[in-house]
Amino acid sequence: MNPFRTGQLVMFQVKYDRSWHFFEIIFFIIIGIFGGVYGAFVIKWNLRAQAFRKKYLTKYAILEATLLATATAIICYPNKFLRIDMTESMEILFLECEGDHDYDGLCDIQNRWSMILSLAIATLLRIFLVIISYGCKVPAGIFVPSMAIGASFGRMVGILVQAMHESFPDSRFFAACEPDVPCITPGTYAFLGAGAALSGIMHITVSVVVIMFELTGALTYILPTMIVVGVTKAISDRFGKGGIADRMIWFNGFPFLDNKEEHTFGVPVSQIMISAVTVLPASGLDLKAVEKILAENKFQGFPVVEERGSKVLLGYIGRTELRYAIDRARKGQSLQPNAKCLFAPSASTAPITPSSAAPAVTFDTMAAMSGQSLVDFSRFIDPTPLAVHPRLPLETVMELFKKMGPRVILIEYRGKLAGLVTVKDCLKYQFKVEAQENPRDDSSLQESQEKLWEVIRRAAAWTVERLSQVSGRRLALGDSGYGITLRNSGDRRSPTSPMSGDGMLDGTEEDDPGVELEDR
């Protein structure tokens, strides 16, 4: 078996022939603290970068990705650890110094301080690049970059500890080390640093221990990995709950309720429910009206009631099921736009048809009864949808969403439909309450973002002007985004709307008024 095309069963095959010592726990704790601080720092500033990107850079996704790739190549090339692939870099940093495993003098005593400086620069630059790159319109992840950051920091700490041991070999602190035998393995610190950074950015614990063991096969260092991950988890929880994936879900306003969060609102579900609900009567609607409802509304489902006036709840049909039923009915027979739709198999509510003596049309008998004007959709109806009382506490409704995972919960009072509630309704109310309890003044942040955008605009305008002068006005900025186009030197047309006078969008043309940003 060769799953990683390296001739090994694991991605980074390591063989640490020396065990760890009790005094090294102090340095393991330092690595764990770094993992927690790294995760909190990157999450905080990456969310600010995402807010800036969402407000100003949405229309320049290709240009942004191009500039990020160019800047990354220019910045990373001088550093020997940033120049190579991150996976290859981790493989080098995980290895021991004994044997033939050496990369550009990594294990040479003469290059020790230059290596420490290179590793420190690599750590800082990678943190900066992760902050500005994660979330752009490029398919990329956060696992490997975070592990590479932790590996470079851990290897730096390991080299420092090794230097301390060689400088003070007779110290009581290193009494557990055997004389004339290598005592410190810097590769193990890189291994632990990778696990700490991954745990800090994702806020996971046991999974990190398992992942690191699966990647390296280092069974001896399971306990140090647990110590490092435990310290990282404690530090991360001090700065906030949820990893970067959870925070991105929260930032983008996706309908997700975290099982680990508990809230006490003290209000009934009727306070946040939607009362104006688009319903489907059990009978009386023709096919054209049903398709119009589907076209005019983006709802994912519709309650079925006996009559629109009485609102006696009969069931619920999803948008996907309704669309599938209509398409299947059209395939089975030639339906007229005025064909009546039946959403409940009841003779009392069945509309009168030209052949009222014939039974209602089902999909099993459509081919034999083409030409009838009645279509039965009752088999696609959920006759027992999840419904609750209007006075039920909101916390209980949120638990129903978490435990049972329904798309919508109907509010029923004495058999009649009173409204419905979705996960987004619960989240909107939660964000509103949190904003009232913890008001924040983001005016300074918005002002700094506007200043940064103004600097970027001026730099772009200066670059475009210099590029135009050097090319003799033949190479200029195109009208649609920052694409480079060729044009005649006599062409002096100004960019069209919505561009501003200097040919740049000011970021306010189509701002996304999503509730998640204002309420948070």
Short mmCIF file of C-alpha atoms in Angstrom, two decimals:
data_model
loop_
_atom_site.label_atom_id
_atom_site.label_comp_id
_atom_site.label_asym_id
_atom_site.label_seq_id
_atom_site.Cartn_x
_atom_site.Cartn_y
_atom_site.Cartn_z
CA MET A 1 0.00 0.00 0.00
CA ASN A 2 1.23 3.46 -0.93
CA PRO A 3 -1.59 5.93 -0.16
CA PHE A 4 0.59 9.07 -0.11
CA ARG A 5 3.01 8.03 -2.91
CA THR A 6 5.90 8.20 -0.47
CA GLY A 7 6.42 4.45 0.00
CA GLN A 8 4.97 4.73 3.52
CA LEU A 9 1.63 4.09 5.16
CA VAL A 10 1.58 7.53 6.78
CA MET A 11 2.24 10.96 5.32
CA PHE A 12 5.15 11.87 7.61
CA GLN A 13 6.97 8.73 8.71
CA VAL A 14 9.00 9.51 11.82
CA LYS A 15 10.98 7.18 14.08
CA TYR A 16 11.86 8.88 17.33
CA ASP A 17 14.25 6.46 19.06
CA ARG A 18 14.47 8.61 22.19
CA SER A 19 11.69 9.13 24.66
CA TRP A 20 10.78 12.48 26.16
CA HIS A 21 11.88 13.72 29.57
CA PHE A 22 9.85 15.15 32.41
CA PHE A 23 11.57 18.57 32.29
CA GLU A 24 10.41 19.01 28.69
CA ILE A 25 6.80 19.40 29.88
CA ILE A 26 7.59 23.08 30.54
CA PHE A 27 8.41 23.59 26.87
CA PHE A 28 5.43 21.50 25.83
CA ILE A 29 3.25 23.92 27.81
CA ILE A 30 4.88 26.86 26.00
CA ILE A 31 4.04 25.25 22.67
CA GLY A 32 0.47 24.70 23.88
CA ILE A 33 0.17 28.37 24.87
CA PHE A 34 1.41 29.35 21.43
CA GLY A 35 -1.26 27.16 19.80
CA GLY A 36 -4.05 28.81 21.79
CA VAL A 37 -2.80 32.36 21.19
CA TYR A 38 -2.21 31.62 17.51
CA GLY A 39 -5.77 30.36 17.06
CA ALA A 40 -7.37 33.32 18.84
CA PHE A 41 -5.19 35.86 16.99
CA VAL A 42 -5.80 34.41 13.53
CA ILE A 43 -9.56 34.02 14.07
CA LYS A 44 -9.94 37.61 15.27
CA TRP A 45 -8.00 39.26 12.47
CA ASN A 46 -9.19 36.89 9.76
CA LEU A 47 -12.80 37.83 10.56
CA ARG A 48 -11.84 41.49 10.16
CA ALA A 49 -10.16 40.68 6.87
CA GLN A 50 -13.31 38.84 5.79
CA ALA A 51 -15.47 41.85 6.68
CA PHE A 52 -13.19 44.08 4.61
CA ARG A 53 -13.22 41.59 1.73
CA LYS A 54 -17.01 41.28 1.80
CA LYS A 55 -17.49 45.04 1.81
CA TYR A 56 -14.89 46.18 -0.69
CA LEU A 57 -13.33 43.29 -2.63
CA THR A 58 -16.33 41.23 -3.72
CA LYS A 59 -16.13 42.54 -7.29
CA TYR A 60 -12.38 41.97 -7.56
CA ALA A 61 -12.15 38.26 -6.70
CA ILE A 62 -9.87 37.31 -9.62
CA LEU A 63 -7.63 40.32 -9.18
CA GLU A 64 -7.39 39.70 -5.44
CA ALA A 65 -6.40 36.06 -5.94
CA THR A 66 -3.82 37.06 -8.55
CA LEU A 67 -2.26 39.72 -6.34
CA LEU A 68 -2.23 37.40 -3.33
CA ALA A 69 -0.47 34.69 -5.34
CA THR A 70 2.08 37.17 -6.68
CA ALA A 71 2.73 38.73 -3.27
CA THR A 72 3.02 35.30 -1.65
CA ALA A 73 5.59 34.16 -4.20
CA ILE A 74 7.65 37.36 -3.80
CA ILE A 75 7.54 37.34 0.01
CA CYS A 76 8.12 33.62 0.52
CA TYR A 77 10.88 32.94 -1.99
CA PRO A 78 13.81 34.41 0.03
CA ASN A 79 13.02 32.19 3.03
CA LYS A 80 14.18 28.59 2.69
CA PHE A 81 11.25 27.21 4.69
CA LEU A 82 8.62 29.22 2.83
CA ARG A 83 10.11 28.53 -0.59
CA ILE A 84 9.24 24.83 -0.54
CA ASP A 85 5.85 23.16 -0.32
CA MET A 86 4.27 23.18 3.14
CA THR A 87 3.92 19.40 3.22
CA GLU A 88 7.59 18.99 2.32
CA SER A 89 8.52 21.62 4.89
CA MET A 90 6.70 19.73 7.66
CA GLU A 91 8.33 16.48 6.64
CA ILE A 92 11.76 18.11 6.98
CA LEU A 93 10.96 19.78 10.30
CA PHE A 94 9.62 16.55 11.83
CA LEU A 95 12.83 14.57 11.18
CA GLU A 96 15.62 13.95 13.67
CA CYS A 97 19.08 15.35 13.16
CA GLU A 98 20.81 11.99 13.40
CA GLY A 99 21.57 10.24 10.12
CA ASP A 100 21.48 11.75 6.68
CA HIS A 101 18.37 13.84 7.33
CA ASP A 102 19.48 17.43 6.91
CA TYR A 103 18.06 20.29 4.91
CA ASP A 104 20.31 23.18 3.99
CA GLY A 105 22.25 22.92 7.24
CA LEU A 106 19.21 22.67 9.51
CA CYS A 107 21.09 20.47 11.99
CA ASP A 108 24.49 22.23 11.78
CA ILE A 109 25.59 23.91 14.98
CA GLN A 110 27.19 26.72 12.99
CA ASN A 111 23.84 27.58 11.37
CA ARG A 112 21.80 27.30 14.55
CA TRP A 113 20.99 30.98 15.09
CA SER A 114 20.39 31.67 11.42
CA MET A 115 17.98 28.73 11.39
CA ILE A 116 16.17 30.11 14.44
CA LEU A 117 15.84 33.48 12.69
CA SER A 118 14.58 31.84 9.48
CA LEU A 119 12.05 29.76 11.38
CA ALA A 120 10.81 32.81 13.30
CA ILE A 121 10.40 34.80 10.08
CA ALA A 122 8.65 31.85 8.43
CA THR A 123 6.24 31.58 11.37
CA LEU A 124 5.33 35.28 11.36
CA LEU A 125 5.00 35.55 7.59
CA ARG A 126 2.84 32.44 7.38
CA ILE A 127 0.54 33.75 10.10
CA PHE A 128 0.14 37.01 8.18
CA LEU A 129 -0.51 35.21 4.90
CA VAL A 130 -3.07 32.89 6.50
CA ILE A 131 -4.95 35.88 7.90
CA ILE A 132 -5.24 37.67 4.56
CA SER A 133 -5.59 34.59 2.34
CA TYR A 134 -8.05 32.33 4.13
CA GLY A 135 -11.50 33.13 2.79
CA CYS A 136 -10.55 34.50 -0.61
CA LYS A 137 -12.06 33.03 -3.78
CA VAL A 138 -9.46 30.27 -4.02
CA PRO A 139 -10.05 26.63 -3.00
CA ALA A 140 -7.68 26.34 -0.06
CA GLY A 141 -7.76 24.98 3.47
CA ILE A 142 -6.56 25.84 6.94
CA PHE A 143 -5.30 22.47 8.22
CA VAL A 144 -1.95 22.23 6.45
CA PRO A 145 -1.03 25.96 6.75
CA SER A 146 -1.73 25.88 10.49
CA MET A 147 0.28 22.69 10.94
CA ALA A 148 3.17 24.24 8.99
CA ILE A 149 3.08 27.32 11.23
CA GLY A 150 3.09 25.19 14.36
CA ALA A 151 5.88 22.98 12.99
CA SER A 152 8.15 25.95 12.28
CA PHE A 153 7.53 27.44 15.72
CA GLY A 154 7.98 24.08 17.44
CA ARG A 155 11.23 23.37 15.62
CA MET A 156 12.49 26.81 16.66
CA VAL A 157 11.68 26.04 20.29
CA GLY A 158 13.34 22.64 19.97
CA ILE A 159 16.54 24.16 18.60
CA LEU A 160 16.57 26.69 21.46
CA VAL A 161 16.13 23.92 24.05
CA GLN A 162 18.89 21.92 22.39
CA ALA A 163 21.18 24.95 22.51
CA MET A 164 20.37 25.43 26.20
CA HIS A 165 21.25 21.80 26.94
CA GLU A 166 24.54 22.02 25.07
CA SER A 167 25.44 25.28 26.82
CA PHE A 168 24.56 23.99 30.31
CA PRO A 169 24.93 20.19 30.17
CA ASP A 170 25.72 19.91 33.88
CA SER A 171 22.70 21.89 35.04
CA ARG A 172 20.32 20.20 37.45
CA PHE A 173 17.50 21.11 35.07
CA PHE A 174 18.92 18.64 32.53
CA ALA A 175 19.86 15.98 35.10
CA ALA A 176 17.62 13.43 33.41
CA CYS A 177 19.75 13.51 30.26
CA GLU A 178 22.43 10.88 29.85
CA PRO A 179 25.99 12.15 29.31
CA ASP A 180 27.54 12.10 25.85
CA VAL A 181 24.19 11.11 24.31
CA PRO A 182 21.82 13.43 22.40
CA CYS A 183 19.05 14.37 24.78
CA ILE A 184 16.77 16.82 22.90
CA THR A 185 15.02 15.94 19.65
CA PRO A 186 13.93 19.19 17.92
CA GLY A 187 11.76 17.23 15.49
CA THR A 188 9.40 16.22 18.28
CA TYR A 189 8.82 19.87 19.14
CA ALA A 190 7.87 20.52 15.51
CA PHE A 191 5.49 17.58 15.69
CA LEU A 192 3.87 18.92 18.86
CA GLY A 193 3.76 22.47 17.49
CA ALA A 194 1.84 21.29 14.44
CA GLY A 195 -0.73 19.62 16.67
CA ALA A 196 -1.00 22.71 18.91
CA ALA A 197 -1.60 25.08 15.99
CA LEU A 198 -4.19 22.77 14.45
CA SER A 199 -6.00 22.44 17.78
CA GLY A 200 -5.89 26.19 18.37
CA ILE A 201 -7.35 27.16 15.00
CA MET A 202 -10.04 24.44 14.90
CA HIS A 203 -10.80 24.10 18.66
CA ILE A 204 -10.62 20.31 18.51
CA THR A 205 -8.79 18.08 20.99
CA VAL A 206 -9.12 14.30 20.73
CA SER A 207 -9.35 14.49 16.94
CA VAL A 208 -6.00 16.30 16.79
CA VAL A 209 -4.31 13.59 18.84
CA VAL A 210 -5.69 10.93 16.51
CA ILE A 211 -4.82 12.93 13.38
CA MET A 212 -1.22 13.51 14.47
CA PHE A 213 -0.79 9.83 15.31
CA GLU A 214 -2.27 8.81 11.94
CA LEU A 215 -0.03 11.23 10.05
CA THR A 216 3.22 10.35 11.78
CA GLY A 217 2.77 7.05 13.59
CA ALA A 218 4.59 8.51 16.62
CA LEU A 219 2.99 6.45 19.36
CA THR A 220 5.64 7.41 21.95
CA TYR A 221 4.52 11.05 21.97
CA ILE A 222 0.80 10.49 22.44
CA LEU A 223 0.93 11.72 26.04
CA PRO A 224 2.92 14.91 25.22
CA THR A 225 0.44 15.56 22.39
CA MET A 226 -2.44 15.30 24.86
CA ILE A 227 -0.69 17.71 27.22
CA VAL A 228 -0.07 20.24 24.46
CA VAL A 229 -3.61 19.98 23.09
CA GLY A 230 -5.09 20.32 26.59
CA VAL A 231 -3.15 23.51 27.25
CA THR A 232 -4.14 24.84 23.82
CA LYS A 233 -7.80 24.12 24.51
CA ALA A 234 -7.66 25.93 27.86
CA ILE A 235 -6.04 29.01 26.30
CA SER A 236 -8.45 29.00 23.34
CA ASP A 237 -11.51 28.89 25.56
CA ARG A 238 -10.27 31.99 27.37
CA PHE A 239 -10.52 34.00 24.16
CA GLY A 240 -13.81 32.64 22.82
CA LYS A 241 -15.72 29.53 21.86
CA GLY A 242 -15.68 27.91 18.47
CA GLY A 243 -12.94 27.38 15.92
CA ILE A 244 -12.45 29.28 12.71
CA ALA A 245 -14.99 27.11 10.88
CA ASP A 246 -17.65 27.87 13.50
CA ARG A 247 -16.82 31.55 13.38
CA MET A 248 -17.07 31.59 9.59
CA ILE A 249 -20.51 29.97 9.80
CA TRP A 250 -21.49 32.65 12.31
CA PHE A 251 -20.01 35.43 10.16
CA ASN A 252 -21.79 34.37 6.97
CA GLY A 253 -25.12 33.96 8.75
CA PHE A 254 -25.65 30.32 7.84
CA PRO A 255 -28.63 28.69 9.62
CA PHE A 256 -26.72 26.60 12.13
CA LEU A 257 -27.41 26.18 15.84
CA ASP A 258 -24.48 25.05 17.92
CA ASN A 259 -25.26 22.18 20.27
CA LYS A 260 -22.68 23.44 22.75
CA GLU A 261 -24.42 26.81 23.26
CA GLU A 262 -27.16 27.30 25.82
CA HIS A 263 -29.45 30.33 25.92
CA THR A 264 -32.17 31.63 28.21
CA PHE A 265 -34.46 34.10 26.49
CA GLY A 266 -37.64 33.78 28.54
CA VAL A 267 -39.98 34.43 25.62
CA PRO A 268 -42.53 32.20 23.85
CA VAL A 269 -41.99 31.12 20.27
CA SER A 270 -44.98 33.25 19.19
CA GLN A 271 -42.82 36.33 19.70
CA ILE A 272 -40.49 35.45 16.81
CA MET A 273 -42.74 33.36 14.56
CA ILE A 274 -43.77 34.45 11.07
CA SER A 275 -47.53 35.05 11.00
CA ALA A 276 -47.93 35.98 7.32
CA VAL A 277 -47.46 32.51 5.87
CA THR A 278 -47.98 31.48 2.25
CA VAL A 279 -50.30 28.48 2.43
CA LEU A 280 -51.82 26.03 -0.04
CA PRO A 281 -55.54 25.24 0.33
CA ALA A 282 -56.50 21.60 0.14
CA SER A 283 -58.57 22.21 -2.98
CA GLY A 284 -59.52 24.96 -5.37
CA LEU A 285 -56.09 25.89 -6.72
CA ASP A 286 -55.37 25.25 -10.36
CA LEU A 287 -51.96 24.22 -11.69
CA LYS A 288 -51.20 27.69 -13.00
CA ALA A 289 -51.74 29.24 -9.56
CA VAL A 290 -49.49 26.65 -7.91
CA GLU A 291 -46.67 27.33 -10.36
CA LYS A 292 -47.13 31.07 -9.82
CA ILE A 293 -46.72 30.56 -6.07
CA LEU A 294 -43.52 28.61 -6.70
CA ALA A 295 -42.19 31.29 -9.04
CA GLU A 296 -42.99 34.26 -6.78
CA ASN A 297 -41.73 32.73 -3.52
CA LYS A 298 -38.41 31.19 -2.57
CA PHE A 299 -39.76 29.39 0.47
CA GLN A 300 -38.59 25.81 0.97
CA GLY A 301 -42.08 24.55 1.78
CA PHE A 302 -45.74 25.44 2.20
CA PRO A 303 -48.27 24.50 4.89
CA VAL A 304 -51.43 22.86 3.58
CA VAL A 305 -54.68 24.10 5.14
CA GLU A 306 -58.31 23.15 4.68
CA GLU A 307 -59.24 26.67 3.57
CA ARG A 308 -57.35 29.94 3.54
CA GLY A 309 -59.98 31.51 5.75
CA SER A 310 -60.18 28.82 8.41
CA LYS A 311 -56.46 27.82 8.28
CA VAL A 312 -57.18 24.36 9.68
CA LEU A 313 -53.80 22.65 9.37
CA LEU A 314 -53.77 19.49 7.25
CA GLY A 315 -50.08 18.98 6.50
CA TYR A 316 -46.94 20.37 4.91
CA ILE A 317 -45.30 19.95 1.50
CA GLY A 318 -41.72 20.83 0.66
CA ARG A 319 -40.77 22.89 -2.34
CA THR A 320 -38.66 20.10 -3.81
CA GLU A 321 -41.48 17.55 -3.45
CA LEU A 322 -44.02 19.91 -4.99
CA ARG A 323 -41.80 20.68 -7.97
CA TYR A 324 -41.05 16.99 -8.45
CA ALA A 325 -44.77 16.16 -8.29
CA ILE A 326 -45.63 18.75 -10.94
CA ASP A 327 -42.85 17.60 -13.26
CA ARG A 328 -43.85 13.97 -12.86
CA ALA A 329 -47.48 14.82 -13.53
CA ARG A 330 -46.52 16.60 -16.73
CA LYS A 331 -44.58 13.56 -17.91
CA GLY A 332 -47.48 11.25 -17.20
CA GLN A 333 -50.10 13.23 -19.11
CA SER A 334 -50.75 16.48 -20.89
CA LEU A 335 -51.92 18.81 -18.13
CA GLN A 336 -53.83 21.98 -18.81
CA PRO A 337 -52.99 25.17 -16.86
CA ASN A 338 -56.48 25.14 -15.37
CA ALA A 339 -56.17 21.59 -14.03
CA LYS A 340 -57.28 21.51 -10.41
CA CYS A 341 -54.80 20.41 -7.75
CA LEU A 342 -55.86 18.34 -4.79
CA PHE A 343 -53.64 18.36 -1.68
CA ALA A 344 -55.88 16.27 0.58
CA PRO A 345 -57.60 12.97 -0.28
CA SER A 346 -61.05 14.00 0.88
CA ALA A 347 -64.25 13.64 -1.08
CA SER A 348 -65.80 16.64 0.66
CA THR A 349 -63.08 18.99 -0.44
CA ALA A 350 -62.53 17.56 -3.92
CA PRO A 351 -63.36 20.09 -6.65
CA ILE A 352 -65.95 19.27 -9.23
CA THR A 353 -64.48 17.92 -12.42
CA PRO A 354 -65.97 17.29 -15.87
CA SER A 355 -66.02 13.56 -15.04
CA SER A 356 -66.93 13.70 -11.38
CA ALA A 357 -67.87 10.02 -11.32
CA ALA A 358 -64.25 9.06 -12.00
CA PRO A 359 -61.83 8.74 -9.08
CA ALA A 360 -59.08 11.29 -8.43
CA VAL A 361 -56.03 10.94 -10.63
CA THR A 362 -52.92 9.45 -9.07
CA PHE A 363 -49.54 8.89 -10.64
CA ASP A 364 -50.28 5.19 -10.99
CA THR A 365 -53.34 5.84 -13.16
CA MET A 366 -52.30 9.00 -15.00
CA ALA A 367 -51.45 7.27 -18.25
CA ALA A 368 -54.88 5.64 -18.37
CA MET A 369 -56.79 8.77 -17.38
CA SER A 370 -55.15 11.49 -19.44
CA GLY A 371 -57.55 14.30 -20.14
CA GLN A 372 -58.91 14.48 -16.58
CA SER A 373 -58.70 17.93 -14.94
CA LEU A 374 -57.90 16.82 -11.40
CA VAL A 375 -54.43 15.95 -10.11
CA ASP A 376 -53.91 14.44 -6.69
CA PHE A 377 -50.77 15.64 -4.85
CA SER A 378 -51.86 14.25 -1.48
CA ARG A 379 -49.29 11.43 -1.56
CA PHE A 380 -46.52 14.05 -1.36
CA ILE A 381 -47.98 15.78 1.68
CA ASP A 382 -46.58 15.24 5.16
CA PRO A 383 -49.79 14.84 7.16
CA THR A 384 -48.01 15.02 10.53
CA PRO A 385 -45.57 17.94 10.38
CA LEU A 386 -43.75 19.04 13.49
CA ALA A 387 -46.04 21.59 15.14
CA VAL A 388 -45.85 23.29 18.56
CA HIS A 389 -48.00 25.53 20.70
CA PRO A 390 -47.47 29.31 20.45
CA ARG A 391 -46.66 29.52 24.17
CA LEU A 392 -43.83 26.98 23.99
CA PRO A 393 -40.54 28.57 25.19
CA LEU A 394 -38.13 29.58 22.46
CA GLU A 395 -35.35 27.57 24.11
CA THR A 396 -37.38 24.38 23.68
CA VAL A 397 -37.99 25.14 20.01
CA MET A 398 -34.25 25.68 19.48
CA GLU A 399 -33.59 22.31 21.13
CA LEU A 400 -36.05 20.72 18.69
CA PHE A 401 -34.09 22.22 15.80
CA LYS A 402 -30.81 20.94 17.25
CA LYS A 403 -31.96 17.44 18.14
CA MET A 404 -34.43 16.67 15.32
CA GLY A 405 -33.07 18.90 12.57
CA PRO A 406 -36.34 19.98 10.87
CA ARG A 407 -36.31 22.66 8.20
CA VAL A 408 -39.32 24.42 9.68
CA ILE A 409 -41.55 24.11 12.74
CA LEU A 410 -45.21 25.04 12.39
CA ILE A 411 -47.05 26.95 15.12
CA GLU A 412 -50.51 25.44 15.68
CA TYR A 413 -53.21 26.73 18.02
CA ARG A 414 -56.37 24.65 18.46
CA GLY A 415 -55.83 22.88 15.17
CA LYS A 416 -55.33 26.08 13.19
CA LEU A 417 -52.11 27.38 11.68
CA ALA A 418 -50.84 30.42 13.59
CA GLY A 419 -47.43 30.78 11.94
CA LEU A 420 -44.09 29.08 11.48
CA VAL A 421 -40.52 29.46 12.63
CA THR A 422 -37.19 28.54 11.02
CA VAL A 423 -33.61 28.34 12.25
CA LYS A 424 -32.88 31.76 10.74
CA ASP A 425 -35.69 33.31 12.78
CA CYS A 426 -34.15 31.88 15.95
CA LEU A 427 -30.68 33.14 14.99
CA LYS A 428 -31.94 36.63 14.15
CA TYR A 429 -33.54 36.92 17.56
CA GLN A 430 -30.43 35.52 19.23
CA PHE A 431 -28.20 38.07 17.47
CA LYS A 432 -30.60 40.86 18.38
CA VAL A 433 -30.53 39.91 22.06
CA GLU A 434 -26.74 39.56 22.07
CA ALA A 435 -26.36 42.97 20.41
CA GLN A 436 -28.55 44.53 23.09
CA GLU A 437 -26.71 42.81 25.92
CA ASN A 438 -23.23 43.52 24.55
CA PRO A 439 -23.38 46.73 22.50
CA ARG A 440 -20.25 47.43 20.50
CA ASP A 441 -19.03 50.55 18.80
CA ASP A 442 -17.53 49.52 15.46
CA SER A 443 -17.12 53.06 14.17
CA SER A 444 -13.34 52.99 14.67
CA LEU A 445 -13.07 49.67 12.84
CA GLN A 446 -15.17 50.93 9.94
CA GLU A 447 -13.10 54.10 9.80
CA SER A 448 -9.87 52.11 9.64
CA GLN A 449 -11.33 49.94 6.88
CA GLU A 450 -12.27 53.02 4.88
CA LYS A 451 -8.77 54.42 5.29
CA LEU A 452 -7.24 51.13 4.15
CA TRP A 453 -9.55 51.03 1.14
CA GLU A 454 -8.57 54.60 0.26
CA VAL A 455 -4.89 53.64 0.40
CA ILE A 456 -5.55 50.66 -1.87
CA ARG A 457 -7.47 52.86 -4.30
CA ARG A 458 -4.70 55.42 -4.50
CA ALA A 459 -2.05 52.73 -4.92
CA ALA A 460 -4.09 51.12 -7.70
CA ALA A 461 -4.64 54.48 -9.42
CA TRP A 462 -0.91 55.26 -9.23
CA THR A 463 -0.02 51.82 -10.62
CA VAL A 464 -2.49 52.17 -13.47
CA GLU A 465 -1.20 55.63 -14.35
CA ARG A 466 2.44 54.49 -14.38
CA LEU A 467 1.53 51.41 -16.42
CA SER A 468 -0.28 53.58 -18.91
CA GLN A 469 2.66 55.99 -19.22
CA VAL A 470 5.23 53.22 -19.68
CA SER A 471 3.16 51.52 -22.39
CA GLY A 472 2.50 54.75 -24.23
CA ARG A 473 -1.22 54.63 -23.40
CA ARG A 474 -1.57 51.30 -25.21
CA LEU A 475 -1.91 49.22 -22.03
CA ALA A 476 -4.62 50.51 -19.73
CA LEU A 477 -7.18 49.49 -17.20
CA GLY A 478 -10.26 47.85 -18.64
CA ASP A 479 -13.78 48.94 -17.82
CA SER A 480 -14.88 45.74 -16.09
CA GLY A 481 -12.80 45.32 -12.97
CA TYR A 482 -9.06 45.56 -12.95
CA GLY A 483 -8.48 43.59 -16.12
CA ILE A 484 -5.58 44.70 -18.31
CA THR A 485 -6.62 45.48 -21.87
CA LEU A 486 -4.92 46.87 -24.95
CA ARG A 487 -6.33 49.96 -26.63
CA ASN A 488 -5.23 52.69 -29.00
CA SER A 489 -3.25 55.56 -27.54
CA GLY A 490 -5.85 58.01 -28.77
CA ASP A 491 -8.66 56.32 -26.90
CA ARG A 492 -9.48 58.53 -23.91
CA ARG A 493 -12.86 57.12 -22.98
CA SER A 494 -13.60 57.22 -19.27
CA PRO A 495 -14.85 54.14 -17.48
CA THR A 496 -18.58 53.70 -17.50
CA SER A 497 -20.91 53.49 -14.55
CA PRO A 498 -20.87 52.13 -11.90
CA MET A 499 -17.22 53.17 -11.85
CA SER A 500 -16.35 56.43 -10.15
CA GLY A 501 -14.40 59.20 -11.73
CA ASP A 502 -11.03 57.55 -11.19
CA GLY A 503 -12.22 54.26 -12.69
CA MET A 504 -12.64 52.44 -9.40
CA LEU A 505 -15.59 51.11 -7.48
CA ASP A 506 -16.03 52.73 -4.10
CA GLY A 507 -17.47 49.57 -2.49
CA THR A 508 -20.94 51.00 -1.82
CA GLU A 509 -22.80 50.14 -5.01
CA GLU A 510 -24.34 46.84 -3.93
CA ASP A 511 -23.60 46.44 -0.25
CA ASP A 512 -25.00 43.25 1.20
CA PRO A 513 -27.52 44.35 3.85
CA GLY A 514 -27.45 40.96 5.53
CA VAL A 515 -28.75 40.97 9.06
CA GLU A 516 -25.74 39.05 10.29
CA LEU A 517 -23.32 41.98 9.98
CA GLU A 518 -25.56 44.73 11.35
CA ASP A 519 -26.90 42.70 14.24
CA ARG A 520 -23.48 41.42 15.21
#
